[in-house]
Amino acid sequence: MTDLDKFLEKINNNIKIEPKDWMPDGYRKHLQRQMSQHAHSEVIGMQPEGNWITRAPSLRAKVILLAKVQDEAGHGQYLYSAAETLGKSRAVYIEELQSRKAKYSSIFNYPTLNWADMGAVGWLVDGAAIVNQVSLQKTSYGPYARAMVKICKEESFHQRQGYEIISKMALGSPEQKEMAQDAMNRFWWPSIMMFGPHDQDSARSGDAMKWGIKIESNDDLRQKFIDKTVAQAELIGLTIPDKDLKWNEETKHYDFGAMDWDEFWSVVNGDGPCNDDRINHHIKAHEEGRWVREAANAYAEKNN
Ligand code: FAQ
């Protein structure tokens, strides 16, 4: 039995692949790319919400938002640690982010303009992230699957806090309802684009499905998210900004309109409304934290 046969046998029997196991080069590279992209998304994703911590409308709202943003930092930490088990250091992953070689989720290149956006991000963005991450709990690489379990528990709280904010506004004064609907209008399409290109255009999906990295396809996950979110919007009287959205009795799913893929690729390739701000802010924060990393390393070296 070759190394490849043994590897595929594990995948087919749902046995996790662990860091010291043999793995095909393409498997390692796919995971290095996807897991670091995922880690970068968690950390860059702190910016649009961090922007509102000092302007939260009450102490309660501030404490909740602060806890949520700190959780995202924690998710970044687990994911960088898990990604390091693939033989590449966190410093290299971060250098790839800052030099724009590595991607992070397109959604975080949109601005958060007001408090209703905190509701939309928690409800829709974390809601979409959970659908993907619940599926990734079953991914074939052990450290990634285990990181997902804790992350999913926290994401559920994030989704709830977002839905609470948006519900309060949607059911509040006419002005508040208008703000909630406006946030929904701006975040709906970018949220459903988080799942990536359609399956037939998803170049990475073939190997990822074969190797058990992806358990469900981009389109299947997107459909799951849409199906569960429509009822949540109806419950609080918000309209999903898609005139083609319609329940399909035959498929038992919602049909929905065409996404603007030109916009998607432009944002993914660096030309979204906030790409420059996000990376520049990351570089600045990273530089400001340099002394902490150096002090921690010096301490570790002294005690080795
Ligand atoms: N944004 O062939 P595929 C969160 C790229 S966590 C940017 O389909 P794949 C929590 C893709 O990388 C959100 N790039 O690729 C939170 C590939 O690039 P390449 C992050 C995208 O990997 C909430 C190319 O397009 N979650 O939000 C996007 O098989 C609030 C072709 O695409 C994850 O990262 C996109 N949306 O599938 C935090 C989940 N979509 O290789 C703070 C893990 C595609 O040409 C606040 N990742 N691309 O350079 C995945 O599940 C997968 O990587 C996909 C893409 C599904 C994102």
Tab-separated table of C-alpha atoms and ligand atoms in Angstrom:
chain	number	residue	atom	x	y	z
A	1	MET	CA	0.000	0.000	0.000
A	2	THR	CA	1.456	3.370	-0.987
A	3	ASP	CA	1.437	6.439	1.278
A	4	LEU	CA	-1.262	7.898	-0.963
A	5	ASP	CA	-3.429	4.751	-0.635
A	6	LYS	CA	-3.098	4.865	3.160
A	7	PHE	CA	-3.979	8.570	3.161
A	8	LEU	CA	-7.068	8.033	0.984
A	9	GLU	CA	-8.137	5.071	3.093
A	10	LYS	CA	-8.128	7.313	6.174
A	11	ILE	CA	-10.161	9.964	4.345
A	12	ASN	CA	-12.691	7.379	3.153
A	13	ASN	CA	-13.036	5.961	6.694
A	14	ASN	CA	-13.446	9.396	8.293
A	15	ILE	CA	-10.171	9.081	10.208
A	16	LYS	CA	-8.611	12.500	10.765
A	17	ILE	CA	-5.285	13.361	9.184
A	18	GLU	CA	-2.864	14.592	11.858
A	19	PRO	CA	0.158	16.914	11.487
A	20	LYS	CA	2.832	14.174	11.429
A	21	ASP	CA	0.913	11.925	9.005
A	22	TRP	CA	1.964	11.695	5.381
A	23	MET	CA	-0.203	13.922	3.172
A	24	PRO	CA	-0.069	14.885	-0.519
A	25	ASP	CA	1.644	18.170	-1.198
A	26	GLY	CA	-1.552	19.585	-2.729
A	27	TYR	CA	-3.523	18.709	0.423
A	28	ARG	CA	-0.987	20.522	2.615
A	29	LYS	CA	-0.947	23.550	0.297
A	30	HIS	CA	-4.746	23.757	0.080
A	31	LEU	CA	-4.987	23.716	3.871
A	32	GLN	CA	-2.187	26.235	4.343
A	33	ARG	CA	-4.031	28.576	1.986
A	34	GLN	CA	-7.562	28.007	3.301
A	35	MET	CA	-6.721	27.900	7.014
A	36	SER	CA	-4.546	31.000	6.841
A	37	GLN	CA	-7.238	32.782	4.809
A	38	HIS	CA	-9.690	31.770	7.495
A	39	ALA	CA	-7.373	33.025	10.292
A	40	HIS	CA	-6.769	36.308	8.448
A	41	SER	CA	-10.542	36.736	8.033
A	42	GLU	CA	-11.110	36.401	11.765
A	43	VAL	CA	-8.462	38.992	12.558
A	44	ILE	CA	-9.265	41.466	9.759
A	45	GLY	CA	-12.936	40.920	10.627
A	46	MET	CA	-12.297	42.606	13.986
A	47	GLN	CA	-11.900	45.968	12.233
A	48	PRO	CA	-15.436	46.701	10.954
A	49	GLU	CA	-16.923	45.921	14.378
A	50	GLY	CA	-14.046	47.273	16.457
A	51	ASN	CA	-14.875	50.556	14.754
A	52	TRP	CA	-18.129	50.719	16.765
A	53	ILE	CA	-17.020	49.655	20.265
A	54	THR	CA	-16.501	53.225	21.436
A	55	ARG	CA	-19.840	54.296	19.956
A	56	ALA	CA	-22.062	51.497	21.267
A	57	PRO	CA	-25.408	52.956	22.413
A	58	SER	CA	-25.308	51.477	25.950
A	59	LEU	CA	-22.904	49.871	28.403
A	60	ARG	CA	-24.633	46.517	27.848
A	61	ALA	CA	-24.254	46.795	24.074
A	62	LYS	CA	-20.607	47.785	24.484
A	63	VAL	CA	-19.733	44.840	26.729
A	64	ILE	CA	-21.357	42.382	24.341
A	65	LEU	CA	-19.680	43.822	21.261
A	66	LEU	CA	-16.316	43.936	23.033
A	67	ALA	CA	-16.627	40.265	23.998
A	68	LYS	CA	-17.566	39.355	20.441
A	69	VAL	CA	-14.615	41.174	18.891
A	70	GLN	CA	-12.255	39.572	21.420
A	71	ASP	CA	-13.660	36.159	20.475
A	72	GLU	CA	-12.711	36.837	16.858
A	73	ALA	CA	-9.114	37.494	17.963
A	74	GLY	CA	-9.217	34.137	19.769
A	75	HIS	CA	-10.485	32.411	16.617
A	76	GLY	CA	-7.576	33.894	14.706
A	77	GLN	CA	-5.195	32.517	17.352
A	78	TYR	CA	-6.561	28.955	17.189
A	79	LEU	CA	-6.519	29.009	13.413
A	80	TYR	CA	-2.958	30.352	13.127
A	81	SER	CA	-1.818	27.703	15.626
A	82	ALA	CA	-3.633	24.988	13.683
A	83	ALA	CA	-2.195	26.297	10.387
A	84	GLU	CA	1.331	26.282	11.851
A	85	THR	CA	1.085	22.489	12.292
A	86	LEU	CA	1.311	22.336	8.475
A	87	GLY	CA	4.941	23.425	8.619
A	88	LYS	CA	4.692	27.146	7.968
A	89	SER	CA	5.152	29.797	10.641
A	90	ARG	CA	2.638	32.411	11.706
A	91	ALA	CA	5.155	35.126	10.772
A	92	VAL	CA	5.184	33.869	7.171
A	93	TYR	CA	1.391	33.669	7.014
A	94	ILE	CA	1.143	37.234	8.290
A	95	GLU	CA	3.757	38.446	5.838
A	96	GLU	CA	1.664	36.896	3.038
A	97	LEU	CA	-1.407	38.776	4.286
A	98	GLN	CA	0.353	42.105	4.520
A	99	SER	CA	1.956	41.740	1.087
A	100	ARG	CA	-1.529	40.854	-0.249
A	101	LYS	CA	-0.443	37.429	-1.475
A	102	ALA	CA	-2.956	35.804	0.885
A	103	LYS	CA	-6.650	36.557	0.803
A	104	TYR	CA	-9.204	37.047	3.549
A	105	SER	CA	-12.977	37.012	3.313
A	106	SER	CA	-14.366	39.539	0.841
A	107	ILE	CA	-17.071	40.607	3.308
A	108	PHE	CA	-14.634	42.539	5.497
A	109	ASN	CA	-13.869	44.987	2.718
A	110	TYR	CA	-17.250	46.668	3.139
A	111	PRO	CA	-17.636	49.602	5.541
A	112	THR	CA	-19.792	49.592	8.687
A	113	LEU	CA	-21.593	52.928	8.578
A	114	ASN	CA	-23.827	52.895	11.644
A	115	TRP	CA	-25.073	50.847	14.592
A	116	ALA	CA	-27.575	48.893	12.470
A	117	ASP	CA	-24.567	47.488	10.618
A	118	MET	CA	-23.464	45.812	13.874
A	119	GLY	CA	-26.764	43.962	13.755
A	120	ALA	CA	-26.364	43.044	10.089
A	121	VAL	CA	-22.778	41.835	10.540
A	122	GLY	CA	-23.601	39.646	13.554
A	123	TRP	CA	-26.792	38.277	12.047
A	124	LEU	CA	-25.773	37.811	8.416
A	125	VAL	CA	-21.965	37.598	8.397
A	126	ASP	CA	-21.599	35.429	11.476
A	127	GLY	CA	-24.713	33.557	10.358
A	128	ALA	CA	-23.064	32.734	7.024
A	129	ALA	CA	-19.759	31.929	8.722
A	130	ILE	CA	-21.498	29.422	11.039
A	131	VAL	CA	-23.133	27.537	8.179
A	132	ASN	CA	-19.692	27.067	6.605
A	133	GLN	CA	-17.949	26.321	9.887
A	134	VAL	CA	-20.465	23.754	11.139
A	135	SER	CA	-19.683	21.839	7.967
A	136	LEU	CA	-15.925	22.315	8.546
A	137	GLN	CA	-16.187	20.620	11.962
A	138	LYS	CA	-16.143	17.421	9.909
A	139	THR	CA	-13.184	18.423	7.761
A	140	SER	CA	-10.477	15.775	7.373
A	141	TYR	CA	-7.556	17.648	8.973
A	142	GLY	CA	-7.692	17.054	12.754
A	143	PRO	CA	-6.377	20.407	14.069
A	144	TYR	CA	-8.728	22.356	11.763
A	145	ALA	CA	-11.780	20.250	12.678
A	146	ARG	CA	-11.085	20.588	16.413
A	147	ALA	CA	-10.591	24.364	16.201
A	148	MET	CA	-13.983	24.610	14.483
A	149	VAL	CA	-15.862	23.028	17.391
A	150	LYS	CA	-15.057	25.820	19.842
A	151	ILE	CA	-15.320	28.496	17.168
A	152	CYS	CA	-18.843	27.379	16.225
A	153	LYS	CA	-20.053	27.628	19.818
A	154	GLU	CA	-18.864	31.219	19.998
A	155	GLU	CA	-20.215	32.100	16.555
A	156	SER	CA	-23.691	31.088	17.696
A	157	PHE	CA	-23.533	33.737	20.405
A	158	HIS	CA	-22.289	36.231	17.794
A	159	GLN	CA	-25.182	35.494	15.485
A	160	ARG	CA	-27.651	35.894	18.364
A	161	GLN	CA	-26.205	39.235	19.444
A	162	GLY	CA	-26.458	40.532	15.874
A	163	TYR	CA	-30.023	39.343	15.499
A	164	GLU	CA	-30.931	40.995	18.785
A	165	ILE	CA	-29.558	44.351	17.587
A	166	ILE	CA	-31.239	44.202	14.187
A	167	SER	CA	-34.555	42.980	15.668
A	168	LYS	CA	-34.651	45.845	18.161
A	169	MET	CA	-34.086	48.328	15.366
A	170	ALA	CA	-36.456	46.670	12.893
A	171	LEU	CA	-39.200	46.696	15.522
A	172	GLY	CA	-38.331	50.180	16.797
A	173	SER	CA	-39.163	53.636	15.441
A	174	PRO	CA	-39.702	54.172	11.663
A	175	GLU	CA	-36.217	55.722	11.443
A	176	GLN	CA	-34.677	52.716	13.192
A	177	LYS	CA	-36.545	50.321	10.926
A	178	GLU	CA	-35.256	52.229	7.919
A	179	MET	CA	-31.689	51.917	9.209
A	180	ALA	CA	-32.146	48.169	9.751
A	181	GLN	CA	-33.501	47.715	6.222
A	182	ASP	CA	-30.688	49.814	4.762
A	183	ALA	CA	-28.095	47.658	6.578
A	184	MET	CA	-29.837	44.547	5.240
A	185	ASN	CA	-29.796	46.002	1.710
A	186	ARG	CA	-26.057	46.642	1.849
A	187	PHE	CA	-24.984	43.405	3.577
A	188	TRP	CA	-27.241	40.796	1.963
A	189	TRP	CA	-25.420	40.259	-1.324
A	190	PRO	CA	-21.884	40.477	0.088
A	191	SER	CA	-22.947	37.933	2.772
A	192	ILE	CA	-24.131	35.353	0.275
A	193	MET	CA	-20.943	35.935	-1.744
A	194	MET	CA	-18.910	34.838	1.297
A	195	PHE	CA	-19.523	31.241	0.197
A	196	GLY	CA	-17.354	31.828	-2.869
A	197	PRO	CA	-17.957	31.293	-6.589
A	198	HIS	CA	-20.582	28.906	-7.949
A	199	ASP	CA	-19.486	25.272	-7.805
A	200	GLN	CA	-18.738	25.090	-11.524
A	201	ASP	CA	-16.387	28.103	-11.194
A	202	SER	CA	-14.760	27.003	-7.939
A	203	ALA	CA	-11.363	25.823	-9.137
A	204	ARG	CA	-10.277	24.523	-5.717
A	205	SER	CA	-13.410	22.545	-4.908
A	206	GLY	CA	-12.645	19.331	-6.836
A	207	ASP	CA	-9.575	18.362	-4.800
A	208	ALA	CA	-11.009	19.843	-1.612
A	209	MET	CA	-14.083	17.584	-1.812
A	210	LYS	CA	-12.034	14.535	-2.814
A	211	TRP	CA	-9.715	15.051	0.176
A	212	GLY	CA	-12.530	15.690	2.638
A	213	ILE	CA	-11.417	19.279	3.299
A	214	LYS	CA	-14.750	20.592	2.072
A	215	ILE	CA	-17.714	18.503	3.118
A	216	GLU	CA	-20.359	20.549	1.320
A	217	SER	CA	-20.010	22.657	-1.805
A	218	ASN	CA	-20.046	26.466	-1.985
A	219	ASP	CA	-23.531	26.483	-3.562
A	220	ASP	CA	-25.002	23.937	-1.123
A	221	LEU	CA	-23.816	25.971	1.862
A	222	ARG	CA	-25.078	29.229	0.333
A	223	GLN	CA	-28.500	27.645	-0.231
A	224	LYS	CA	-28.610	26.417	3.384
A	225	PHE	CA	-27.862	29.913	4.638
A	226	ILE	CA	-30.514	31.529	2.438
A	227	ASP	CA	-33.146	28.958	3.384
A	228	LYS	CA	-32.689	29.548	7.105
A	229	THR	CA	-32.325	33.340	6.929
A	230	VAL	CA	-35.490	34.195	4.976
A	231	ALA	CA	-37.776	33.252	7.883
A	232	GLN	CA	-35.630	35.260	10.318
A	233	ALA	CA	-35.999	38.345	8.113
A	234	GLU	CA	-39.762	37.847	7.785
A	235	LEU	CA	-40.159	37.527	11.544
A	236	ILE	CA	-38.828	41.044	12.098
A	237	GLY	CA	-40.445	42.580	9.016
A	238	LEU	CA	-37.326	43.110	6.902
A	239	THR	CA	-37.312	42.548	3.157
A	240	ILE	CA	-34.506	40.632	1.495
A	241	PRO	CA	-33.326	42.854	-1.370
A	242	ASP	CA	-33.792	40.252	-4.097
A	243	LYS	CA	-36.850	40.466	-6.359
A	244	ASP	CA	-36.189	36.933	-7.621
A	245	LEU	CA	-36.257	35.351	-4.173
A	246	LYS	CA	-39.073	32.824	-4.202
A	247	TRP	CA	-39.924	29.548	-2.463
A	248	ASN	CA	-39.696	26.645	-4.883
A	249	GLU	CA	-42.210	23.980	-3.924
A	250	GLU	CA	-40.495	21.386	-6.101
A	251	THR	CA	-36.960	21.728	-4.749
A	252	LYS	CA	-38.118	22.789	-1.248
A	253	HIS	CA	-35.560	25.594	-1.361
A	254	TYR	CA	-35.623	29.310	-2.130
A	255	ASP	CA	-34.703	30.327	-5.665
A	256	PHE	CA	-32.709	33.538	-5.688
A	257	GLY	CA	-31.334	36.140	-8.100
A	258	ALA	CA	-27.948	36.443	-9.788
A	259	MET	CA	-24.993	37.692	-7.788
A	260	ASP	CA	-22.719	40.398	-9.156
A	261	TRP	CA	-19.553	38.399	-9.764
A	262	ASP	CA	-17.687	41.393	-11.175
A	263	GLU	CA	-18.125	43.069	-7.813
A	264	PHE	CA	-17.063	39.878	-6.000
A	265	TRP	CA	-13.819	39.440	-7.955
A	266	SER	CA	-12.994	43.103	-7.764
A	267	VAL	CA	-13.302	42.974	-3.949
A	268	VAL	CA	-11.390	39.662	-3.728
A	269	ASN	CA	-8.616	41.059	-5.911
A	270	GLY	CA	-8.073	44.131	-3.747
A	271	ASP	CA	-10.370	46.799	-5.162
A	272	GLY	CA	-13.219	46.753	-2.644
A	273	PRO	CA	-14.257	49.872	-0.720
A	274	CYS	CA	-12.014	49.123	2.304
A	275	ASN	CA	-9.210	46.768	1.144
A	276	ASP	CA	-6.470	49.383	1.531
A	277	ASP	CA	-7.730	50.576	4.921
A	278	ARG	CA	-7.904	47.025	6.276
A	279	ILE	CA	-4.365	46.066	5.288
A	280	ASN	CA	-2.851	49.413	6.283
A	281	HIS	CA	-4.513	49.197	9.682
A	282	HIS	CA	-3.237	45.644	10.136
A	283	ILE	CA	0.334	46.694	9.299
A	284	LYS	CA	0.131	49.625	11.733
A	285	ALA	CA	-1.247	47.476	14.582
A	286	HIS	CA	1.332	44.768	13.850
A	287	GLU	CA	4.173	47.291	14.032
A	288	GLU	CA	2.823	48.764	17.257
A	289	GLY	CA	2.799	45.278	18.773
A	290	ARG	CA	6.336	44.453	17.675
A	291	TRP	CA	7.829	45.190	21.103
A	292	VAL	CA	5.415	42.751	22.750
A	293	ARG	CA	6.417	39.945	20.370
A	294	GLU	CA	10.102	40.714	20.850
A	295	ALA	CA	9.746	40.775	24.633
A	296	ALA	CA	7.823	37.468	24.614
A	297	ASN	CA	10.455	35.855	22.364
A	298	ALA	CA	13.318	37.156	24.499
A	299	TYR	CA	11.634	35.729	27.607
A	300	ALA	CA	11.053	32.372	25.905
A	301	GLU	CA	14.698	32.208	24.733
A	302	LYS	CA	16.018	33.084	28.202
A	303	ASN	CA	13.966	30.289	29.751
A	304	ASN	CA	14.858	27.610	27.193
B	1	FAQ	N1	-13.481	36.044	-0.061
B	1	FAQ	O1	-12.154	27.683	-5.631
B	1	FAQ	P1	-12.761	28.521	-4.555
B	1	FAQ	C1	-15.976	34.919	9.657
B	1	FAQ	C2	-11.203	32.829	-3.285
B	1	FAQ	S1	-14.986	33.743	9.029
B	1	FAQ	C3	-12.212	36.057	-0.512
B	1	FAQ	O2	-14.197	28.285	-4.278
B	1	FAQ	P2	-12.039	27.503	-1.936
B	1	FAQ	C4	-16.122	35.057	11.139
B	1	FAQ	C5	-10.577	31.509	-2.869
B	1	FAQ	O3	-9.763	31.676	-1.733
B	1	FAQ	C6	-15.075	34.030	7.267
B	1	FAQ	N2	-11.734	35.125	-1.353
B	1	FAQ	O4	-11.859	28.425	-3.233
B	1	FAQ	C7	-16.234	36.477	11.495
B	1	FAQ	C8	-9.805	31.126	-4.098
B	1	FAQ	O5	-8.616	31.893	-4.110
B	1	FAQ	P3	-7.264	31.399	-4.830
B	1	FAQ	C9	-14.015	33.317	6.601
B	1	FAQ	C10	-12.588	34.150	-1.723
B	1	FAQ	O6	-10.932	27.780	-0.988
B	1	FAQ	C11	-17.436	37.147	11.464
B	1	FAQ	C12	-10.700	31.631	-5.217
B	1	FAQ	O7	-11.516	32.647	-4.643
B	1	FAQ	N3	-14.365	31.939	6.477
B	1	FAQ	O8	-16.530	35.587	8.875
B	1	FAQ	C13	-13.905	34.076	-1.278
B	1	FAQ	O9	-12.224	26.087	-2.355
B	1	FAQ	C14	-17.519	38.493	11.824
B	1	FAQ	C15	-11.546	30.557	-5.835
B	1	FAQ	O10	-12.553	30.069	-4.926
B	1	FAQ	C16	-13.549	31.082	5.854
B	1	FAQ	O11	-12.489	31.457	5.398
B	1	FAQ	C17	-14.353	35.082	-0.408
B	1	FAQ	N4	-15.602	35.114	0.075
B	1	FAQ	O12	-13.427	27.994	-1.302
B	1	FAQ	C18	-15.099	37.154	11.886
B	1	FAQ	C19	-14.020	29.672	5.805
B	1	FAQ	N5	-14.489	32.987	-1.834
B	1	FAQ	O13	-7.027	30.039	-4.429
B	1	FAQ	C20	-15.158	38.496	12.261
B	1	FAQ	C21	-12.981	28.751	5.250
B	1	FAQ	C22	-13.564	32.419	-2.622
B	1	FAQ	O14	-7.538	31.496	-6.275
B	1	FAQ	C23	-16.399	39.152	12.224
B	1	FAQ	N6	-12.825	28.885	3.836
B	1	FAQ	N7	-12.424	33.105	-2.555
B	1	FAQ	O15	-6.194	32.332	-4.342
B	1	FAQ	C24	-13.578	28.218	2.929
B	1	FAQ	O16	-14.507	27.505	3.275
B	1	FAQ	C25	-13.201	28.330	1.486
B	1	FAQ	O17	-11.880	28.785	1.401
B	1	FAQ	C26	-14.141	29.245	0.638
B	1	FAQ	C27	-13.581	29.305	-0.775
B	1	FAQ	C28	-15.521	28.664	0.593
B	1	FAQ	C29	-14.169	30.662	1.205
